[in-house]
Amino acid sequence: MQQQENPTNSLMTEDGALVAELQEREIEIEAIKQKAQDLIAGLNDRQFNWQPDAGVWSIAECLTHLNVTNNQYLPVIKNAIERGRASGLYGRAPFHHGFLGNWFVRLMEPPPKRKFKAPKVFTPPRGETLESVTPEFMRIQNEISTCIRRANGSHLAKIKIASPASKLLRLSLGQSFALLGAHERRHLWQAQQVKNHPSFPAT
């Protein structure tokens, strides 16, 4: 009788580390954490909530939007990973993801090539404080990293995820991780433009 390969090893490198695609996502998350820390360093709540114009998000709204969005995406991603493992959806890298999903991820990268109106479910509340937003942002980044490591062994292309905002938008697990990073970079870039505005308050 042929010995069955341990499926949890099928995506791992020989030393048990994450495969290149997931390593890249981990590196991106660490860079995002550092960028966010640099962005808010020395700010007070007035600066954090300052808007350059009516209808333009503040730094607080940009970060809160990321918290709201990620808190809705993460349970879906976790469920997809566990569902994939239970169904035996394992595979070997490299994975080949669909063209449309890859295009959408690239479109999300900053600087924005096209504006998107945030779906109502992802609209951030106003008037949040640094004390409430920042720890939550960092906690979520750590949770994303945990999901990335949990996905090691999963088939990153075959496992599909529907967006919490629209069931019509379906991406692979690998694309979903890439989209989270691109979306965070987009809004951190947006927040940086607010901080760079000539009228940004000095105190």
mmCIF file of N, CA and C in Angstrom, residues 52-159:
data_model
loop_
_atom_site.group_PDB
_atom_site.id
_atom_site.type_symbol
_atom_site.label_atom_id
_atom_site.label_comp_id
_atom_site.label_asym_id
_atom_site.label_seq_id
_atom_site.Cartn_x
_atom_site.Cartn_y
_atom_site.Cartn_z
ATOM 1 N N PRO A 52 -8.487 67.681 5.382
ATOM 2 C CA PRO A 52 -8.064 68.776 4.505
ATOM 3 C C PRO A 52 -9.227 69.447 3.791
ATOM 4 N N ASP A 53 -10.350 68.744 3.675
ATOM 5 C CA ASP A 53 -11.531 69.289 3.010
ATOM 6 C C ASP A 53 -12.739 68.440 3.398
ATOM 7 N N ALA A 54 -13.911 69.003 3.232
ATOM 8 C CA ALA A 54 -15.136 68.249 3.515
ATOM 9 C C ALA A 54 -15.220 67.041 2.594
ATOM 10 N N GLY A 55 -15.509 65.897 3.176
ATOM 11 C CA GLY A 55 -15.622 64.677 2.382
ATOM 12 C C GLY A 55 -14.315 63.948 2.167
ATOM 13 N N VAL A 56 -13.213 64.540 2.605
ATOM 14 C CA VAL A 56 -11.904 63.882 2.501
ATOM 15 C C VAL A 56 -11.584 63.250 3.849
ATOM 16 N N TRP A 57 -11.211 61.996 3.828
ATOM 17 C CA TRP A 57 -10.965 61.289 5.083
ATOM 18 C C TRP A 57 -9.763 61.843 5.834
ATOM 19 N N SER A 58 -9.869 61.827 7.144
ATOM 20 C CA SER A 58 -8.746 62.129 8.029
ATOM 21 C C SER A 58 -7.854 60.900 8.150
ATOM 22 N N ILE A 59 -6.714 61.068 8.810
ATOM 23 C CA ILE A 59 -5.846 59.920 9.093
ATOM 24 C C ILE A 59 -6.617 58.898 9.925
ATOM 25 N N ALA A 60 -7.378 59.394 10.894
ATOM 26 C CA ALA A 60 -8.171 58.499 11.746
ATOM 27 C C ALA A 60 -9.151 57.678 10.924
ATOM 28 N N GLU A 61 -9.821 58.314 9.979
ATOM 29 C CA GLU A 61 -10.802 57.597 9.162
ATOM 30 C C GLU A 61 -10.135 56.566 8.256
ATOM 31 N N CYS A 62 -8.955 56.902 7.735
ATOM 32 C CA CYS A 62 -8.231 55.938 6.893
ATOM 33 C C CYS A 62 -7.895 54.676 7.684
ATOM 34 N N LEU A 63 -7.353 54.859 8.887
ATOM 35 C CA LEU A 63 -6.960 53.698 9.691
ATOM 36 C C LEU A 63 -8.181 52.953 10.228
ATOM 37 N N THR A 64 -9.208 53.698 10.614
ATOM 38 C CA THR A 64 -10.415 53.045 11.113
ATOM 39 C C THR A 64 -11.096 52.249 10.006
ATOM 40 N N HIS A 65 -11.075 52.779 8.787
ATOM 41 C CA HIS A 65 -11.616 52.042 7.636
ATOM 42 C C HIS A 65 -10.891 50.716 7.463
ATOM 43 N N LEU A 66 -9.572 50.723 7.627
ATOM 44 C CA LEU A 66 -8.811 49.473 7.515
ATOM 45 C C LEU A 66 -9.202 48.507 8.624
ATOM 46 N N ASN A 67 -9.382 49.028 9.826
ATOM 47 C CA ASN A 67 -9.807 48.157 10.929
ATOM 48 C C ASN A 67 -11.179 47.542 10.658
ATOM 49 N N VAL A 68 -12.112 48.366 10.216
ATOM 50 C CA VAL A 68 -13.470 47.886 9.936
ATOM 51 C C VAL A 68 -13.447 46.841 8.824
ATOM 52 N N THR A 69 -12.719 47.141 7.751
ATOM 53 C CA THR A 69 -12.657 46.226 6.606
ATOM 54 C C THR A 69 -12.013 44.902 6.989
ATOM 55 N N ASN A 70 -10.860 44.982 7.642
ATOM 56 C CA ASN A 70 -10.141 43.752 7.994
ATOM 57 C C ASN A 70 -10.908 42.904 8.997
ATOM 58 N N ASN A 71 -11.614 43.550 9.909
ATOM 59 C CA ASN A 71 -12.400 42.789 10.888
ATOM 60 C C ASN A 71 -13.552 42.032 10.236
ATOM 61 N N GLN A 72 -13.961 42.460 9.055
ATOM 62 C CA GLN A 72 -14.993 41.712 8.331
ATOM 63 C C GLN A 72 -14.386 40.663 7.406
ATOM 64 N N TYR A 73 -13.195 40.939 6.882
ATOM 65 C CA TYR A 73 -12.543 39.982 5.990
ATOM 66 C C TYR A 73 -11.933 38.801 6.742
ATOM 67 N N LEU A 74 -11.351 39.059 7.893
ATOM 68 C CA LEU A 74 -10.591 38.010 8.576
ATOM 69 C C LEU A 74 -11.418 36.779 8.938
ATOM 70 N N PRO A 75 -12.632 36.913 9.475
ATOM 71 C CA PRO A 75 -13.414 35.693 9.741
ATOM 72 C C PRO A 75 -13.691 34.887 8.479
ATOM 73 N N VAL A 76 -13.895 35.569 7.359
ATOM 74 C CA VAL A 76 -14.140 34.880 6.089
ATOM 75 C C VAL A 76 -12.893 34.125 5.651
ATOM 76 N N ILE A 77 -11.732 34.759 5.807
ATOM 77 C CA ILE A 77 -10.468 34.122 5.440
ATOM 78 C C ILE A 77 -10.189 32.925 6.344
ATOM 79 N N LYS A 78 -10.391 33.106 7.645
ATOM 80 C CA LYS A 78 -10.166 31.993 8.579
ATOM 81 C C LYS A 78 -11.058 30.805 8.238
ATOM 82 N N ASN A 79 -12.312 31.092 7.968
ATOM 83 C CA ASN A 79 -13.256 30.031 7.627
ATOM 84 C C ASN A 79 -12.838 29.317 6.352
ATOM 85 N N ALA A 80 -12.360 30.075 5.369
ATOM 86 C CA ALA A 80 -11.936 29.476 4.099
ATOM 87 C C ALA A 80 -10.723 28.576 4.294
ATOM 88 N N ILE A 81 -9.785 29.007 5.137
ATOM 89 C CA ILE A 81 -8.599 28.189 5.402
ATOM 90 C C ILE A 81 -9.006 26.865 6.045
ATOM 91 N N GLU A 82 -9.842 26.937 7.071
ATOM 92 C CA GLU A 82 -10.252 25.717 7.769
ATOM 93 C C GLU A 82 -11.109 24.828 6.875
ATOM 94 N N ARG A 83 -11.971 25.436 6.080
ATOM 95 C CA ARG A 83 -12.791 24.670 5.149
ATOM 96 C C ARG A 83 -11.908 23.965 4.114
ATOM 97 N N GLY A 84 -10.885 24.673 3.645
ATOM 98 C CA GLY A 84 -9.965 24.080 2.682
ATOM 99 C C GLY A 84 -9.182 22.928 3.268
ATOM 100 N N ARG A 85 -8.729 23.085 4.494
ATOM 101 C CA ARG A 85 -7.984 22.008 5.148
ATOM 102 C C ARG A 85 -8.878 20.789 5.355
ATOM 103 N N ALA A 86 -10.123 21.034 5.768
ATOM 104 C CA ALA A 86 -11.052 19.926 5.994
ATOM 105 C C ALA A 86 -11.382 19.192 4.698
ATOM 106 N N SER A 87 -11.333 19.929 3.579
ATOM 107 C CA SER A 87 -11.647 19.335 2.274
ATOM 108 C C SER A 87 -10.416 18.779 1.568
ATOM 109 N N GLY A 88 -9.252 18.900 2.216
ATOM 110 C CA GLY A 88 -8.027 18.385 1.614
ATOM 111 C C GLY A 88 -7.495 19.223 0.473
ATOM 112 N N LEU A 89 -7.783 20.537 0.494
ATOM 113 C CA LEU A 89 -7.290 21.413 -0.571
ATOM 114 C C LEU A 89 -5.873 21.870 -0.249
ATOM 115 N N TYR A 90 -4.926 20.960 -0.470
ATOM 116 C CA TYR A 90 -3.512 21.243 -0.291
ATOM 117 C C TYR A 90 -2.855 21.308 -1.667
ATOM 118 N N GLY A 91 -1.686 21.898 -1.739
ATOM 119 C CA GLY A 91 -1.010 21.980 -3.027
ATOM 120 C C GLY A 91 0.412 22.466 -2.885
ATOM 121 N N ARG A 92 1.131 22.433 -3.985
ATOM 122 C CA ARG A 92 2.532 22.842 -4.008
ATOM 123 C C ARG A 92 2.687 24.175 -4.734
ATOM 124 N N ALA A 93 3.556 25.014 -4.217
ATOM 125 C CA ALA A 93 3.887 26.271 -4.887
ATOM 126 C C ALA A 93 4.790 25.970 -6.095
ATOM 127 N N PRO A 94 4.831 26.873 -7.077
ATOM 128 C CA PRO A 94 4.102 28.139 -7.144
ATOM 129 C C PRO A 94 2.656 27.946 -7.568
ATOM 130 N N PHE A 95 1.814 28.883 -7.140
ATOM 131 C CA PHE A 95 0.400 28.824 -7.479
ATOM 132 C C PHE A 95 0.094 29.844 -8.573
ATOM 133 N N HIS A 96 -0.855 29.504 -9.402
ATOM 134 C CA HIS A 96 -1.230 30.366 -10.522
ATOM 135 C C HIS A 96 -2.637 30.903 -10.269
ATOM 136 N N HIS A 97 -2.703 32.195 -10.013
ATOM 137 C CA HIS A 97 -3.968 32.840 -9.677
ATOM 138 C C HIS A 97 -4.602 33.453 -10.923
ATOM 139 N N GLY A 98 -5.908 33.659 -10.869
ATOM 140 C CA GLY A 98 -6.650 34.166 -12.011
ATOM 141 C C GLY A 98 -6.261 35.584 -12.401
ATOM 142 N N PHE A 99 -6.360 35.874 -13.695
ATOM 143 C CA PHE A 99 -5.962 37.177 -14.229
ATOM 144 C C PHE A 99 -6.773 38.316 -13.624
ATOM 145 N N LEU A 100 -8.097 38.164 -13.569
ATOM 146 C CA LEU A 100 -8.945 39.257 -13.096
ATOM 147 C C LEU A 100 -8.660 39.610 -11.638
ATOM 148 N N GLY A 101 -8.462 38.577 -10.816
ATOM 149 C CA GLY A 101 -8.134 38.830 -9.419
ATOM 150 C C GLY A 101 -6.801 39.533 -9.267
ATOM 151 N N ASN A 102 -5.807 39.094 -10.033
ATOM 152 C CA ASN A 102 -4.495 39.745 -10.001
ATOM 153 C C ASN A 102 -4.599 41.197 -10.450
ATOM 154 N N TRP A 103 -5.415 41.439 -11.481
ATOM 155 C CA TRP A 103 -5.616 42.805 -11.976
ATOM 156 C C TRP A 103 -6.249 43.679 -10.897
ATOM 157 N N PHE A 104 -7.226 43.139 -10.182
ATOM 158 C CA PHE A 104 -7.901 43.906 -9.136
ATOM 159 C C PHE A 104 -6.938 44.251 -8.005
ATOM 160 N N VAL A 105 -6.072 43.313 -7.648
ATOM 161 C CA VAL A 105 -5.079 43.575 -6.600
ATOM 162 C C VAL A 105 -4.145 44.697 -7.045
ATOM 163 N N ARG A 106 -3.662 44.636 -8.283
ATOM 164 C CA ARG A 106 -2.764 45.681 -8.794
ATOM 165 C C ARG A 106 -3.466 47.037 -8.814
ATOM 166 N N LEU A 107 -4.748 47.031 -9.156
ATOM 167 C CA LEU A 107 -5.521 48.272 -9.215
ATOM 168 C C LEU A 107 -5.643 48.921 -7.840
ATOM 169 N N MET A 108 -5.567 48.125 -6.791
ATOM 170 C CA MET A 108 -5.716 48.628 -5.432
ATOM 171 C C MET A 108 -4.437 49.294 -4.914
ATOM 172 N N GLU A 109 -3.296 49.007 -5.518
ATOM 173 C CA GLU A 109 -2.024 49.538 -5.036
ATOM 174 C C GLU A 109 -1.960 51.060 -5.196
ATOM 175 N N PRO A 110 -1.298 51.740 -4.268
ATOM 176 C CA PRO A 110 -1.118 53.187 -4.406
ATOM 177 C C PRO A 110 0.063 53.504 -5.338
ATOM 178 N N PRO A 111 0.074 54.734 -5.862
ATOM 179 C CA PRO A 111 -0.993 55.736 -5.776
ATOM 180 C C PRO A 111 -2.219 55.289 -6.555
ATOM 181 N N PRO A 112 -3.409 55.705 -6.129
ATOM 182 C CA PRO A 112 -4.638 55.195 -6.748
ATOM 183 C C PRO A 112 -4.710 55.486 -8.243
ATOM 184 N N LYS A 113 -4.986 54.457 -9.007
ATOM 185 C CA LYS A 113 -5.182 54.605 -10.451
ATOM 186 C C LYS A 113 -6.659 54.824 -10.757
ATOM 187 N N ARG A 114 -7.488 54.458 -9.815
ATOM 188 C CA ARG A 114 -8.934 54.614 -9.959
ATOM 189 C C ARG A 114 -9.535 54.743 -8.569
ATOM 190 N N LYS A 115 -10.484 55.636 -8.414
ATOM 191 C CA LYS A 115 -11.125 55.834 -7.120
ATOM 192 C C LYS A 115 -12.281 54.856 -6.944
ATOM 193 N N PHE A 116 -12.384 54.336 -5.724
ATOM 194 C CA PHE A 116 -13.495 53.464 -5.359
ATOM 195 C C PHE A 116 -14.215 54.080 -4.162
ATOM 196 N N LYS A 117 -15.527 54.075 -4.202
ATOM 197 C CA LYS A 117 -16.284 54.493 -3.029
ATOM 198 C C LYS A 117 -16.375 53.312 -2.084
ATOM 199 N N ALA A 118 -16.004 53.546 -0.831
ATOM 200 C CA ALA A 118 -16.032 52.457 0.148
ATOM 201 C C ALA A 118 -17.456 51.939 0.315
ATOM 202 N N PRO A 119 -17.648 50.617 0.241
ATOM 203 C CA PRO A 119 -18.981 50.059 0.501
ATOM 204 C C PRO A 119 -19.484 50.493 1.878
ATOM 205 N N LYS A 120 -20.781 50.596 2.002
ATOM 206 C CA LYS A 120 -21.378 51.094 3.244
ATOM 207 C C LYS A 120 -20.925 50.296 4.458
ATOM 208 N N VAL A 121 -20.750 48.986 4.280
ATOM 209 C CA VAL A 121 -20.354 48.147 5.420
ATOM 210 C C VAL A 121 -18.932 48.449 5.885
ATOM 211 N N PHE A 122 -18.147 49.132 5.039
ATOM 212 C CA PHE A 122 -16.763 49.448 5.390
ATOM 213 C C PHE A 122 -16.569 50.929 5.734
ATOM 214 N N THR A 123 -17.662 51.684 5.828
ATOM 215 C CA THR A 123 -17.553 53.116 6.115
ATOM 216 C C THR A 123 -17.084 53.327 7.556
ATOM 217 N N PRO A 124 -16.022 54.126 7.755
ATOM 218 C CA PRO A 124 -15.494 54.304 9.113
ATOM 219 C C PRO A 124 -16.291 55.326 9.913
ATOM 220 N N PRO A 125 -16.411 55.119 11.206
ATOM 221 C CA PRO A 125 -16.998 56.151 12.066
ATOM 222 C C PRO A 125 -16.021 57.313 12.217
ATOM 223 N N ARG A 126 -16.529 58.460 12.608
ATOM 224 C CA ARG A 126 -15.686 59.644 12.784
ATOM 225 C C ARG A 126 -15.361 59.857 14.255
ATOM 226 N N GLY A 127 -14.326 60.672 14.468
ATOM 227 C CA GLY A 127 -13.998 61.100 15.817
ATOM 228 C C GLY A 127 -13.307 60.065 16.680
ATOM 229 N N GLU A 128 -12.699 59.054 16.059
ATOM 230 C CA GLU A 128 -11.989 58.031 16.831
ATOM 231 C C GLU A 128 -10.676 58.596 17.384
ATOM 232 N N THR A 129 -10.195 58.018 18.457
ATOM 233 C CA THR A 129 -8.961 58.491 19.086
ATOM 234 C C THR A 129 -7.783 57.591 18.725
ATOM 235 N N LEU A 130 -6.594 58.147 18.858
ATOM 236 C CA LEU A 130 -5.380 57.354 18.659
ATOM 237 C C LEU A 130 -5.361 56.152 19.587
ATOM 238 N N GLU A 131 -5.816 56.378 20.818
ATOM 239 C CA GLU A 131 -5.788 55.323 21.834
ATOM 240 C C GLU A 131 -6.695 54.150 21.479
ATOM 241 N N SER A 132 -7.773 54.424 20.762
ATOM 242 C CA SER A 132 -8.693 53.345 20.404
ATOM 243 C C SER A 132 -8.329 52.695 19.079
ATOM 244 N N VAL A 133 -7.806 53.473 18.139
ATOM 245 C CA VAL A 133 -7.560 52.965 16.785
ATOM 246 C C VAL A 133 -6.236 52.220 16.666
ATOM 247 N N THR A 134 -5.174 52.781 17.244
ATOM 248 C CA THR A 134 -3.831 52.238 17.016
ATOM 249 C C THR A 134 -3.649 50.819 17.553
ATOM 250 N N PRO A 135 -3.990 50.530 18.819
ATOM 251 C CA PRO A 135 -3.820 49.149 19.295
ATOM 252 C C PRO A 135 -4.636 48.144 18.488
ATOM 253 N N GLU A 136 -5.837 48.555 18.075
ATOM 254 C CA GLU A 136 -6.675 47.670 17.273
ATOM 255 C C GLU A 136 -6.036 47.411 15.912
ATOM 256 N N PHE A 137 -5.460 48.443 15.325
ATOM 257 C CA PHE A 137 -4.787 48.279 14.035
ATOM 258 C C PHE A 137 -3.647 47.272 14.154
ATOM 259 N N MET A 138 -2.820 47.412 15.185
ATOM 260 C CA MET A 138 -1.680 46.511 15.353
ATOM 261 C C MET A 138 -2.141 45.091 15.689
ATOM 262 N N ARG A 139 -3.203 44.986 16.480
ATOM 263 C CA ARG A 139 -3.731 43.656 16.795
ATOM 264 C C ARG A 139 -4.178 42.947 15.525
ATOM 265 N N ILE A 140 -4.840 43.681 14.659
ATOM 266 C CA ILE A 140 -5.329 43.091 13.413
ATOM 267 C C ILE A 140 -4.174 42.657 12.523
ATOM 268 N N GLN A 141 -3.098 43.455 12.482
ATOM 269 C CA GLN A 141 -1.946 43.059 11.659
ATOM 270 C C GLN A 141 -1.367 41.736 12.156
ATOM 271 N N ASN A 142 -1.303 41.583 13.473
ATOM 272 C CA ASN A 142 -0.807 40.321 14.035
ATOM 273 C C ASN A 142 -1.750 39.163 13.709
ATOM 274 N N GLU A 143 -3.043 39.460 13.677
ATOM 275 C CA GLU A 143 -4.020 38.422 13.339
ATOM 276 C C GLU A 143 -3.886 38.012 11.870
ATOM 277 N N ILE A 144 -3.611 38.984 11.001
ATOM 278 C CA ILE A 144 -3.378 38.663 9.590
ATOM 279 C C ILE A 144 -2.158 37.762 9.460
ATOM 280 N N SER A 145 -1.088 38.088 10.190
ATOM 281 C CA SER A 145 0.121 37.256 10.160
ATOM 282 C C SER A 145 -0.175 35.832 10.616
ATOM 283 N N THR A 146 -0.998 35.697 11.643
ATOM 284 C CA THR A 146 -1.384 34.365 12.114
ATOM 285 C C THR A 146 -2.122 33.600 11.022
ATOM 286 N N CYS A 147 -3.010 34.273 10.314
ATOM 287 C CA CYS A 147 -3.743 33.632 9.211
ATOM 288 C C CYS A 147 -2.796 33.218 8.092
ATOM 289 N N ILE A 148 -1.827 34.064 7.797
ATOM 290 C CA ILE A 148 -0.853 33.744 6.749
ATOM 291 C C ILE A 148 -0.106 32.468 7.104
ATOM 292 N N ARG A 149 0.334 32.366 8.354
ATOM 293 C CA ARG A 149 1.062 31.162 8.776
ATOM 294 C C ARG A 149 0.143 29.940 8.786
ATOM 295 N N ARG A 150 -1.102 30.146 9.176
ATOM 296 C CA ARG A 150 -2.060 29.035 9.186
ATOM 297 C C ARG A 150 -2.320 28.521 7.772
ATOM 298 N N ALA A 151 -2.204 29.390 6.791
ATOM 299 C CA ALA A 151 -2.473 29.015 5.397
ATOM 300 C C ALA A 151 -1.346 28.197 4.785
ATOM 301 N N ASN A 152 -0.215 28.092 5.479
ATOM 302 C CA ASN A 152 0.895 27.301 4.948
ATOM 303 C C ASN A 152 0.482 25.829 4.910
ATOM 304 N N GLY A 153 0.394 25.288 3.724
ATOM 305 C CA GLY A 153 -0.115 23.939 3.555
ATOM 306 C C GLY A 153 -1.410 23.925 2.766
ATOM 307 N N SER A 154 -2.034 25.098 2.619
ATOM 308 C CA SER A 154 -3.279 25.201 1.862
ATOM 309 C C SER A 154 -2.993 25.471 0.388
ATOM 310 N N HIS A 155 -3.961 25.129 -0.459
ATOM 311 C CA HIS A 155 -3.837 25.444 -1.885
ATOM 312 C C HIS A 155 -4.290 26.889 -2.069
ATOM 313 N N LEU A 156 -3.337 27.778 -2.245
ATOM 314 C CA LEU A 156 -3.626 29.204 -2.251
ATOM 315 C C LEU A 156 -4.416 29.655 -3.465
ATOM 316 N N ALA A 157 -4.469 28.820 -4.498
ATOM 317 C CA ALA A 157 -5.214 29.189 -5.707
ATOM 318 C C ALA A 157 -6.602 28.561 -5.757
ATOM 319 N N LYS A 158 -6.740 27.347 -5.232
ATOM 320 C CA LYS A 158 -8.028 26.645 -5.326
ATOM 321 C C LYS A 158 -9.033 27.081 -4.269
ATOM 322 N N ILE A 159 -8.552 27.499 -3.111
ATOM 323 C CA ILE A 159 -9.464 27.970 -2.064
ATOM 324 C C ILE A 159 -9.955 29.364 -2.443
#
